[in-house]
mmCIF file with all atom_site columns, C-alpha atoms in Angstrom:
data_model
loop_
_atom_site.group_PDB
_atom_site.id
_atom_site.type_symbol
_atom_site.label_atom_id
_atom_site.label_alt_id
_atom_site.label_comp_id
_atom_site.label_asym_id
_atom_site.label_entity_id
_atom_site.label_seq_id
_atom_site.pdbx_PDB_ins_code
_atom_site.Cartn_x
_atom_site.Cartn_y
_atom_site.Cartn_z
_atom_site.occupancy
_atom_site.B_iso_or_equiv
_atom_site.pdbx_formal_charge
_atom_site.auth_seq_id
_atom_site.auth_comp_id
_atom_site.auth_asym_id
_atom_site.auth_atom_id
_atom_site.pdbx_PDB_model_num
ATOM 1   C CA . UNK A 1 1   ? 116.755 94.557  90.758  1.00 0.00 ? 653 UNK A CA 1
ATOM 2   C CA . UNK A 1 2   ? 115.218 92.734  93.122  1.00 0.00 ? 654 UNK A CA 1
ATOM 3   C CA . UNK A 1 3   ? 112.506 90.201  92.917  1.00 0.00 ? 655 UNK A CA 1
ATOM 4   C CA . UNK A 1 4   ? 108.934 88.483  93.704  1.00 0.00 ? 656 UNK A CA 1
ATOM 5   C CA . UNK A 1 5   ? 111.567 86.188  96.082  1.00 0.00 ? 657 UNK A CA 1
ATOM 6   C CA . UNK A 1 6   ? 112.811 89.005  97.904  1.00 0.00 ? 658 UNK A CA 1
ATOM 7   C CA . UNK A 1 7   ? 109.036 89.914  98.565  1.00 0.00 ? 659 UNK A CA 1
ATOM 8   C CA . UNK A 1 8   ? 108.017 86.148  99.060  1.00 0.00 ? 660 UNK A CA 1
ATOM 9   C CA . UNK A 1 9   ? 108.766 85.881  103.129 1.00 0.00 ? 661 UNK A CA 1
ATOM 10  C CA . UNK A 1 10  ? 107.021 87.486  105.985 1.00 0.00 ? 662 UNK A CA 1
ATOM 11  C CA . UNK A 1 11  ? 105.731 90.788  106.148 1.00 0.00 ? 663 UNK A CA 1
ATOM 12  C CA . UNK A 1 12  ? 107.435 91.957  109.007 1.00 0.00 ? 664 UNK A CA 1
ATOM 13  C CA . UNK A 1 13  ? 111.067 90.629  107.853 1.00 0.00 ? 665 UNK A CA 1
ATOM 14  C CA . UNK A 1 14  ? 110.512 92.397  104.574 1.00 0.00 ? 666 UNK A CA 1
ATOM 15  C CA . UNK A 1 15  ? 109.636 95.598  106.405 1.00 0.00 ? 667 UNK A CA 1
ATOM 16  C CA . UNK A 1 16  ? 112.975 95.726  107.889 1.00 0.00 ? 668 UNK A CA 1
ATOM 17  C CA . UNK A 1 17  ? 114.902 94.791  104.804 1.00 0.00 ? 669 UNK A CA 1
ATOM 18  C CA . UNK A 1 18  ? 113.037 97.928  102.333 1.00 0.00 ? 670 UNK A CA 1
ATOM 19  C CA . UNK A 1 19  ? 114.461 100.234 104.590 1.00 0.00 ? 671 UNK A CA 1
ATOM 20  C CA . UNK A 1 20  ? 117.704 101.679 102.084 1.00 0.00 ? 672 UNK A CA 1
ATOM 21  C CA . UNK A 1 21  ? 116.099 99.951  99.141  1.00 0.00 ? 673 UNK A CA 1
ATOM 22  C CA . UNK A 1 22  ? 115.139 102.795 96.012  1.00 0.00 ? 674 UNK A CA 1
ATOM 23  C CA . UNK A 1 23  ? 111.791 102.246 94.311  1.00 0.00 ? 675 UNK A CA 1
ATOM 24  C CA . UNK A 1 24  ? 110.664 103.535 91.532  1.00 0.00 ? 676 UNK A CA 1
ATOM 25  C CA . UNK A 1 25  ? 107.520 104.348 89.504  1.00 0.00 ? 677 UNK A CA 1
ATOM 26  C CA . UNK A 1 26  ? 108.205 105.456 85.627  1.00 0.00 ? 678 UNK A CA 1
ATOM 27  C CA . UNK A 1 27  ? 111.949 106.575 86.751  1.00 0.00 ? 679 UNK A CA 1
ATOM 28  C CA . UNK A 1 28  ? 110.262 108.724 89.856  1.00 0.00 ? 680 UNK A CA 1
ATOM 29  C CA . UNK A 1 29  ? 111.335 107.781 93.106  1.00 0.00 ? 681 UNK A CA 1
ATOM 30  C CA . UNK A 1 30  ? 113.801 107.578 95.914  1.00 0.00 ? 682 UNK A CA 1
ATOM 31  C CA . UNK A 1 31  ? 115.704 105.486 99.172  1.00 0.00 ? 683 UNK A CA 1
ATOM 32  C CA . UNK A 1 32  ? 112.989 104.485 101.003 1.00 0.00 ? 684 UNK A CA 1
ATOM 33  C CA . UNK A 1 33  ? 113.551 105.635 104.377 1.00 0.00 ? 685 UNK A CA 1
ATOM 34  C CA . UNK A 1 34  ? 109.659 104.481 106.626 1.00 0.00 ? 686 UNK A CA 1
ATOM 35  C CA . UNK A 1 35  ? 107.566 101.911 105.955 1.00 0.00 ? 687 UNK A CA 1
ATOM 36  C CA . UNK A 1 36  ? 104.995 99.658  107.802 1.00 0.00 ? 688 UNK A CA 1
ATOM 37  C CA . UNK A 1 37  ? 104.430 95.954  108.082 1.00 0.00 ? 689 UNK A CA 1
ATOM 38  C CA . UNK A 1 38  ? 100.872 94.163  107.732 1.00 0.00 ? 690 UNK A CA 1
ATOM 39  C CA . UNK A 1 39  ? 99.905  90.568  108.109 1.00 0.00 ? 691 UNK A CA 1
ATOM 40  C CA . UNK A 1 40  ? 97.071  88.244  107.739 1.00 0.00 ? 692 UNK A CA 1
ATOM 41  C CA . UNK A 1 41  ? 96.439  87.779  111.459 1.00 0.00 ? 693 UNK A CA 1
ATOM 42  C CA . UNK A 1 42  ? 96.524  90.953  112.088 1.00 0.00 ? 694 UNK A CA 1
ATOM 43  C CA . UNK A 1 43  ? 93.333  93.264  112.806 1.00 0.00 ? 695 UNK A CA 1
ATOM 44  C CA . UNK A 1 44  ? 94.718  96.572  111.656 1.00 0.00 ? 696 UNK A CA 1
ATOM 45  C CA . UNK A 1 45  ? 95.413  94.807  108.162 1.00 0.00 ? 697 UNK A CA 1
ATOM 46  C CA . UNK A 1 46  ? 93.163  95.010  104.844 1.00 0.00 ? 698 UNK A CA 1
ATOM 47  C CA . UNK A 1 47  ? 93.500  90.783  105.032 1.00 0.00 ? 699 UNK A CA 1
ATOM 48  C CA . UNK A 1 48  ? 92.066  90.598  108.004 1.00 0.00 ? 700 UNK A CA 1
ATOM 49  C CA . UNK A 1 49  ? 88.537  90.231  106.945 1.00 0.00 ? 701 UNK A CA 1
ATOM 50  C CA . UNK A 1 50  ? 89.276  87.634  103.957 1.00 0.00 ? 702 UNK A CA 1
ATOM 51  C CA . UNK A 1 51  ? 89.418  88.461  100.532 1.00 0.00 ? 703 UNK A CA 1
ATOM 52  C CA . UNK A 1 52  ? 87.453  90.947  99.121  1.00 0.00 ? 704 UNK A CA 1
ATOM 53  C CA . UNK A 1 53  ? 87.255  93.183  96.023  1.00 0.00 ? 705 UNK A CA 1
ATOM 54  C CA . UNK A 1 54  ? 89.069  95.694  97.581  1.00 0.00 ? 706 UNK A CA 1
ATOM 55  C CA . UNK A 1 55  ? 92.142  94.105  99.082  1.00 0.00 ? 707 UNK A CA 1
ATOM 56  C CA . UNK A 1 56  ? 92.358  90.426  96.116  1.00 0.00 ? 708 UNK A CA 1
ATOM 57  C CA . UNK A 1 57  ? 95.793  92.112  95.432  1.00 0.00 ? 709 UNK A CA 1
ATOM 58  C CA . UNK A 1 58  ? 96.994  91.163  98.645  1.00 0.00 ? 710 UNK A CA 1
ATOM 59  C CA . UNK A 1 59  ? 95.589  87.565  98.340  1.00 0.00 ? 711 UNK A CA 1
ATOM 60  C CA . UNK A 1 60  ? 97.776  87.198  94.994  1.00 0.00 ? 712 UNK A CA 1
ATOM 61  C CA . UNK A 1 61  ? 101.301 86.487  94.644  1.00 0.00 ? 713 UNK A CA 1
ATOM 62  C CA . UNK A 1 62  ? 104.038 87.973  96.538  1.00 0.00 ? 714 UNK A CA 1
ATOM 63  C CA . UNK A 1 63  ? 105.804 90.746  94.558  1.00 0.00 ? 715 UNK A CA 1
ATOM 64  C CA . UNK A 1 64  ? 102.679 92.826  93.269  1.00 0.00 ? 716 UNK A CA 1
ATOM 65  C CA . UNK A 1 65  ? 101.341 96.179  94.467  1.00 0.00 ? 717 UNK A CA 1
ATOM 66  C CA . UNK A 1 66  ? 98.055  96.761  96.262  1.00 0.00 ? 718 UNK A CA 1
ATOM 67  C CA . UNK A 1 67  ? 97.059  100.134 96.067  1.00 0.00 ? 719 UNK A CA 1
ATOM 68  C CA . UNK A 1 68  ? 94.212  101.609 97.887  1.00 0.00 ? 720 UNK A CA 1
ATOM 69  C CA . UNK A 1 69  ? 92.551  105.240 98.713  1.00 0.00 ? 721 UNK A CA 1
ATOM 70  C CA . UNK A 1 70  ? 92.676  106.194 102.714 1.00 0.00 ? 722 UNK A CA 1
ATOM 71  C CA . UNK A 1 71  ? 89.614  107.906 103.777 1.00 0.00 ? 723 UNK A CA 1
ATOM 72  C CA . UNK A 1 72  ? 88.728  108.832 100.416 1.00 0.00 ? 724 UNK A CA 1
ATOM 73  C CA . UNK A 1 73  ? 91.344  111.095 99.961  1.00 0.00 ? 725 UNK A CA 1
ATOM 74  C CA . UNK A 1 74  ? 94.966  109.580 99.433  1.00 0.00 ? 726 UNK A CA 1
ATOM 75  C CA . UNK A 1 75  ? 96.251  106.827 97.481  1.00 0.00 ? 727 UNK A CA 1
ATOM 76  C CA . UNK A 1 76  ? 98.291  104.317 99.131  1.00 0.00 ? 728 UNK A CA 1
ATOM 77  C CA . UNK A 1 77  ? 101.296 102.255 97.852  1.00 0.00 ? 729 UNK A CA 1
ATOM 78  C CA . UNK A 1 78  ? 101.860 98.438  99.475  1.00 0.00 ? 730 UNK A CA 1
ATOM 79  C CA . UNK A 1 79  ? 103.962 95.813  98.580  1.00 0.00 ? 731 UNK A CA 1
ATOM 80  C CA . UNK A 1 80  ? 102.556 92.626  98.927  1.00 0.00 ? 732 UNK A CA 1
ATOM 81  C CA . UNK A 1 81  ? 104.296 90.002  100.429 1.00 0.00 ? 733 UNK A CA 1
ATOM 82  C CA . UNK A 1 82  ? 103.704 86.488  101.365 1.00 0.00 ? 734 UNK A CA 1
ATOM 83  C CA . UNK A 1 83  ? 100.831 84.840  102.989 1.00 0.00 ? 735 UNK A CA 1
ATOM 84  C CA . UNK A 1 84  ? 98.149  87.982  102.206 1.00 0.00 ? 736 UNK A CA 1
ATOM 85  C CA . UNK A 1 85  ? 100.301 90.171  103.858 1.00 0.00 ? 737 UNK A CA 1
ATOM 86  C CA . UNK A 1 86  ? 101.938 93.724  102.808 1.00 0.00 ? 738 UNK A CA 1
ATOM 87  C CA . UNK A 1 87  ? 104.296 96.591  103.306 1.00 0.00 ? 739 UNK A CA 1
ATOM 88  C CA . UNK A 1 88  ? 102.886 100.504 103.318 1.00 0.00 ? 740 UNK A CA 1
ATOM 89  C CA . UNK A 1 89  ? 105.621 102.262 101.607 1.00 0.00 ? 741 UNK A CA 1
ATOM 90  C CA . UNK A 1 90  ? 105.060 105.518 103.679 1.00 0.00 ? 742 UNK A CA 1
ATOM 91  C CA . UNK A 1 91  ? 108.155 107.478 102.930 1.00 0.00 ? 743 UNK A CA 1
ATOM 92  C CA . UNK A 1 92  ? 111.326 107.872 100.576 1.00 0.00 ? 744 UNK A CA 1
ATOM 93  C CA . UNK A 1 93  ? 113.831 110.412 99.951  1.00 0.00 ? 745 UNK A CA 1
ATOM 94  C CA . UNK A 1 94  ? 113.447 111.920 96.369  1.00 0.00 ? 746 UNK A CA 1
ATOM 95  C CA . UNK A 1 95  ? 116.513 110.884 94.127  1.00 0.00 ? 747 UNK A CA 1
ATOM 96  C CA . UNK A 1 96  ? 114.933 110.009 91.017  1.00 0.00 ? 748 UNK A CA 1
ATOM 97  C CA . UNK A 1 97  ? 112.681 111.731 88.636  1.00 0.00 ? 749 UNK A CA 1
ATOM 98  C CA . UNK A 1 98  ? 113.016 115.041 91.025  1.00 0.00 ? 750 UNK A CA 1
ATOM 99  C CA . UNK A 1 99  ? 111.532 117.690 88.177  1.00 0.00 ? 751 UNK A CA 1
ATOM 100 C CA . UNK A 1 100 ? 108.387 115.672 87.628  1.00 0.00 ? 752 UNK A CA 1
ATOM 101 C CA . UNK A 1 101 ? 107.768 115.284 91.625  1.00 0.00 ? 753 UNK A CA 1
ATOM 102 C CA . UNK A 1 102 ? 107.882 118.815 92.094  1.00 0.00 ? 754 UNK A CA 1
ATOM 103 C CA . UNK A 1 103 ? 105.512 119.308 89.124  1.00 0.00 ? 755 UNK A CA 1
ATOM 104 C CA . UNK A 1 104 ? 103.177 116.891 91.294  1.00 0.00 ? 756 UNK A CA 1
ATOM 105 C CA . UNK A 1 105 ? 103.581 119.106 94.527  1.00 0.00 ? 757 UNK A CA 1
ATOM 106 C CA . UNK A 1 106 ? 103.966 122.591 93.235  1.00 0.00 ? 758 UNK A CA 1
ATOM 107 C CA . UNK A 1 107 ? 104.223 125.394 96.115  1.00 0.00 ? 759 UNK A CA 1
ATOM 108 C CA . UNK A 1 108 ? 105.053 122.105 98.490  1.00 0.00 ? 760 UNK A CA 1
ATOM 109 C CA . UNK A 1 109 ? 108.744 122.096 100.115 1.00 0.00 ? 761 UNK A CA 1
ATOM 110 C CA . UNK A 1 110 ? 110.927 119.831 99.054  1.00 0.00 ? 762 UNK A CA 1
ATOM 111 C CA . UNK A 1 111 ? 110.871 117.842 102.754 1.00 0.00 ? 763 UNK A CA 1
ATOM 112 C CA . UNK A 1 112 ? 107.336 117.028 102.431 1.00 0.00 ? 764 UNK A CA 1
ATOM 113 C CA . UNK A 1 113 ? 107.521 115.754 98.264  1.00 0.00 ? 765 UNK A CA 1
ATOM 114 C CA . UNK A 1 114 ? 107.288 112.156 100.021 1.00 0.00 ? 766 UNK A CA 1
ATOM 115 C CA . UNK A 1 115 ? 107.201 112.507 103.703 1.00 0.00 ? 767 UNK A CA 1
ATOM 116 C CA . UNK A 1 116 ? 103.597 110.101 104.590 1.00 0.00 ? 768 UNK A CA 1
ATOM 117 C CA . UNK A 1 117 ? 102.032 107.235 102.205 1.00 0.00 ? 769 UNK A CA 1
ATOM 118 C CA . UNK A 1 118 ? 99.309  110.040 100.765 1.00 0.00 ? 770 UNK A CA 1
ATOM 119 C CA . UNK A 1 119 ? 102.277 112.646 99.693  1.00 0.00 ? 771 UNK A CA 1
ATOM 120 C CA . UNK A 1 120 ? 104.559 109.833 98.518  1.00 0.00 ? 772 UNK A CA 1
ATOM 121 C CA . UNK A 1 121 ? 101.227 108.133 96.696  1.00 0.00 ? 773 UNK A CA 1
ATOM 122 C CA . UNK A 1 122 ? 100.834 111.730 95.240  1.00 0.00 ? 774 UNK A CA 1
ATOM 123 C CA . UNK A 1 123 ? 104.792 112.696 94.066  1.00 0.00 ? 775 UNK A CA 1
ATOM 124 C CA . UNK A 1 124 ? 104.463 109.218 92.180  1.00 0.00 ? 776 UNK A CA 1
ATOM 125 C CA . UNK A 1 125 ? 101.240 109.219 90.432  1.00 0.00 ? 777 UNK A CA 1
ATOM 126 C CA . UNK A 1 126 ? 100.217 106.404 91.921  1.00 0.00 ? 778 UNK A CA 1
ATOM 127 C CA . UNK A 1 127 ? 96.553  105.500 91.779  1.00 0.00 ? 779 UNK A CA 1
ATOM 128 C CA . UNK A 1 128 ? 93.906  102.893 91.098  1.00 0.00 ? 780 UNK A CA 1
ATOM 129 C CA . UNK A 1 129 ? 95.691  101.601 87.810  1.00 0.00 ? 781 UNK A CA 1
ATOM 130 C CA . UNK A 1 130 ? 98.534  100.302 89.607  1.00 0.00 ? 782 UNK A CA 1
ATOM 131 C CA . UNK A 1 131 ? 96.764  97.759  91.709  1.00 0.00 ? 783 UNK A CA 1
ATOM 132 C CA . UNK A 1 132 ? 97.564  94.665  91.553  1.00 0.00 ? 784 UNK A CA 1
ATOM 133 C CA . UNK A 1 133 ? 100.883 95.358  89.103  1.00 0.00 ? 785 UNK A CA 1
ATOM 134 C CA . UNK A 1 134 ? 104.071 92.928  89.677  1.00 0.00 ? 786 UNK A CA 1
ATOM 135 C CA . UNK A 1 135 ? 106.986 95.376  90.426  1.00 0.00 ? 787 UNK A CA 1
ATOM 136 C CA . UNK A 1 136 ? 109.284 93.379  87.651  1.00 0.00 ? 788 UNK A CA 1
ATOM 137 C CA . UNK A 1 137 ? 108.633 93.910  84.280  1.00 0.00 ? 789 UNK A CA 1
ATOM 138 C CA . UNK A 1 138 ? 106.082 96.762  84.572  1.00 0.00 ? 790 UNK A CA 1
ATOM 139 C CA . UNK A 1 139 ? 106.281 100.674 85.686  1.00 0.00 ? 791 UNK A CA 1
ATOM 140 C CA . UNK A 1 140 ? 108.045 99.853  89.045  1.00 0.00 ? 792 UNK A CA 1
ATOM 141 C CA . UNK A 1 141 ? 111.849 98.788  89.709  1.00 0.00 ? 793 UNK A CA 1
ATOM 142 C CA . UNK A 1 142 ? 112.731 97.574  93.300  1.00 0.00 ? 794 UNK A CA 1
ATOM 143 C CA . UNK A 1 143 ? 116.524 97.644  93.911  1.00 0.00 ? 795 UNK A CA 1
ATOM 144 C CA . UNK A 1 144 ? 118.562 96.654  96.707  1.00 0.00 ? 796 UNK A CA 1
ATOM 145 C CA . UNK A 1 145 ? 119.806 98.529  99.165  1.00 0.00 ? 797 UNK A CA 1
ATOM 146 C CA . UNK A 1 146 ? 123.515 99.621  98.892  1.00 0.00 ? 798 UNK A CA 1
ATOM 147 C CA . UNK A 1 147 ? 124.467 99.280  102.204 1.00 0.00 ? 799 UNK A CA 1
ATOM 148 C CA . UNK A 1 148 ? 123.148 98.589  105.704 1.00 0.00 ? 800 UNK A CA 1
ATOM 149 C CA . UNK A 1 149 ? 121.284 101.466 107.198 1.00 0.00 ? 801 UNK A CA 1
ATOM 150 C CA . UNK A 1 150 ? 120.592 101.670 110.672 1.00 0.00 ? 802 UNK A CA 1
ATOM 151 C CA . UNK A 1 151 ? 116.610 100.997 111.515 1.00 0.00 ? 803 UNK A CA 1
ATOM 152 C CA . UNK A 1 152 ? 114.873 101.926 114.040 1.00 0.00 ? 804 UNK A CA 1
ATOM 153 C CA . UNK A 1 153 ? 111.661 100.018 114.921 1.00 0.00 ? 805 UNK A CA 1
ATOM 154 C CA . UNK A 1 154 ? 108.580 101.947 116.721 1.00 0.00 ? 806 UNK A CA 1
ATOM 155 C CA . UNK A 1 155 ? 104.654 101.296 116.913 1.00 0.00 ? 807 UNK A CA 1
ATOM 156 C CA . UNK A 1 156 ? 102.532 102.183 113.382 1.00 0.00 ? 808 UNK A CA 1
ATOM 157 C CA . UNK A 1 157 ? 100.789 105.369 113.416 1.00 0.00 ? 809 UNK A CA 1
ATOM 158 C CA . UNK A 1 158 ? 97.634  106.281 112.043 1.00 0.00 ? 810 UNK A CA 1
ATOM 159 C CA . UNK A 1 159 ? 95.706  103.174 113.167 1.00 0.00 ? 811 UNK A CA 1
ATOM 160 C CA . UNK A 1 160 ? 92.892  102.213 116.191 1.00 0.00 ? 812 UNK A CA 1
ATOM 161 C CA . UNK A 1 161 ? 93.821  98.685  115.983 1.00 0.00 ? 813 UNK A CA 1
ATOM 162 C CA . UNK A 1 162 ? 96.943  96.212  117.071 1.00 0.00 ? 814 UNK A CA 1
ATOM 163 C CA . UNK A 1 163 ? 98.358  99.461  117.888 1.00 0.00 ? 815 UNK A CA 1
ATOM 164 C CA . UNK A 1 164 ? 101.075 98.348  119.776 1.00 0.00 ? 816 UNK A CA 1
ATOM 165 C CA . UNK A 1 165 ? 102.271 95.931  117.410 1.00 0.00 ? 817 UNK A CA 1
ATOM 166 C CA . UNK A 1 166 ? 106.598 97.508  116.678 1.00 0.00 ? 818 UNK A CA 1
ATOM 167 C CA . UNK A 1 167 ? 105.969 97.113  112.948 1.00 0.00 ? 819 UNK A CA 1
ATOM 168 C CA . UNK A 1 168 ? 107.126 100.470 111.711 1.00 0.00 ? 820 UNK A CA 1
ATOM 169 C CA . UNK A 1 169 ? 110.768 100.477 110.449 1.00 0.00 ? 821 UNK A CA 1
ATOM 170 C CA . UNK A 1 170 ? 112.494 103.714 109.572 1.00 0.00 ? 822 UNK A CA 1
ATOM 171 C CA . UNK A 1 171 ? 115.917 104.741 108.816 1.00 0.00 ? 823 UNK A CA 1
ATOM 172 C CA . UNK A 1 172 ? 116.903 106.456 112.076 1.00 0.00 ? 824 UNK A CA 1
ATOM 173 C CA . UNK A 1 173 ? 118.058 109.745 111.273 1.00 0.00 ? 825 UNK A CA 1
ATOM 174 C CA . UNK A 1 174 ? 116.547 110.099 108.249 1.00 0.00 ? 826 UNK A CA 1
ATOM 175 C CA . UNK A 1 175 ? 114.744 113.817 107.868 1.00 0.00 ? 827 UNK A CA 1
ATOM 176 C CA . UNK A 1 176 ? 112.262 112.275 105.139 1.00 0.00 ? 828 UNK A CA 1
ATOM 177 C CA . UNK A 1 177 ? 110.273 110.379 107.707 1.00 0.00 ? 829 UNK A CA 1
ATOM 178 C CA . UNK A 1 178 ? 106.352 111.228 108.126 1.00 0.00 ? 830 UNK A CA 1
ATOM 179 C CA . UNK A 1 179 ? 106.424 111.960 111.553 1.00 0.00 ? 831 UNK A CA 1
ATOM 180 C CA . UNK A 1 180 ? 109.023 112.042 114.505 1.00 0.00 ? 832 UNK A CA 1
ATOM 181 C CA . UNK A 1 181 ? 109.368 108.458 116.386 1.00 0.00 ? 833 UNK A CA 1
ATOM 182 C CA . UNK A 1 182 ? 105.761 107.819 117.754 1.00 0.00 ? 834 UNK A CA 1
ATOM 183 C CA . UNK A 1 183 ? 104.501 111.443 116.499 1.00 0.00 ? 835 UNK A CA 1
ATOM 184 C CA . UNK A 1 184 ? 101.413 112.212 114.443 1.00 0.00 ? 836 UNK A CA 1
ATOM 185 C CA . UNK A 1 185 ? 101.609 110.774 111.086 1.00 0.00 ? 837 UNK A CA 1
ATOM 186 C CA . UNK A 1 186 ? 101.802 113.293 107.696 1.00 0.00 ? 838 UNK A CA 1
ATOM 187 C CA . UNK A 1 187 ? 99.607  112.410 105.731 1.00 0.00 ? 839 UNK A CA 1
#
């Protein structure tokens, strides 16, 4: 299992080491296969403002979750690291807890049960109640990668700002990823 420690270092470093990691939420979950780095100085980040009601999660310890709705639709899983910064956990390839995902995305092929931080947010239940949780000791478990995947690195998607900044990491291969390298993001 790994730790607030593990979390505890920069944003972008983090990113990169997730990839191949399996997280959990109440025994549902998967390898996690595309994520997306944030940091304070960074305009496209919830931080960059300062601290409000909205984003305090990210301004607490390392090793909590801040969870937040996108465009008042989907729920959003990040993993907050050090220094107000976070990771978007924005896809993961279903391993764990595979009957109760499907019973969260009925009619939905089995591809798209986590493919983009809204369907992933969705599979999991994840939702207001979770912000601000430590992923020890709670409803999460964050465990270590078993072996060293090759990662790719490309621009985010689905933002207007820093856009050029290569802080998306994604297991290069993988068919679980939200979108093709560069593509249109799934939401």
């Amino acid at each position: 299992m790994l730790n607030a420690a593990f979390l505890a270092r920069d944003a972008v470093e983090v990113a990169r080491d997730l990839i191949g990691c399996a997280l959990e939420l109440d025994g549902c979950g998967g390898r996690i296969v595309e994520v997306e780095a944030y940091t304070r100085d960074d305009p496209a980040s919830h931080s960059w403002p300062g601290p409000t009601a909205r984003n305090a999660a990210m301004f607490g310890p390392a090793g909590h979750v801040y969870v937040y709705r996108s465009y008042g639709i989907h729920w959003m899983l990040n993993l907050v690291c050090a220094d107000a910064s976070a990771v978007l956990v924005r896809a993961l390839v279903p391993e764990s807890g595979r009957d109760r995902i499907a019973a969260r995305r009925p009619g939905v092929p089995e591809r798209d049960w986590c493919r983009g931080p809204g369907r992933l947010a969705t599979a999991l239940a994840v939702g207001p109640q979770h912000d601000g949780l430590p992923l020890a000791g709670g409803p999460f478990a964050l465990r270590a990668r078993a072996d060293e995947p090759d990662v790719t690195t490309t621009r985010r998607i689905g933002i207007s700002k820093a856009v050029e900044r290569p802080w998306r990491f994604v297991e290069a291969g993988s068919r679980w990823v939200s979108s093709p390298l560069g593509g249109p993001s799934a939401a």
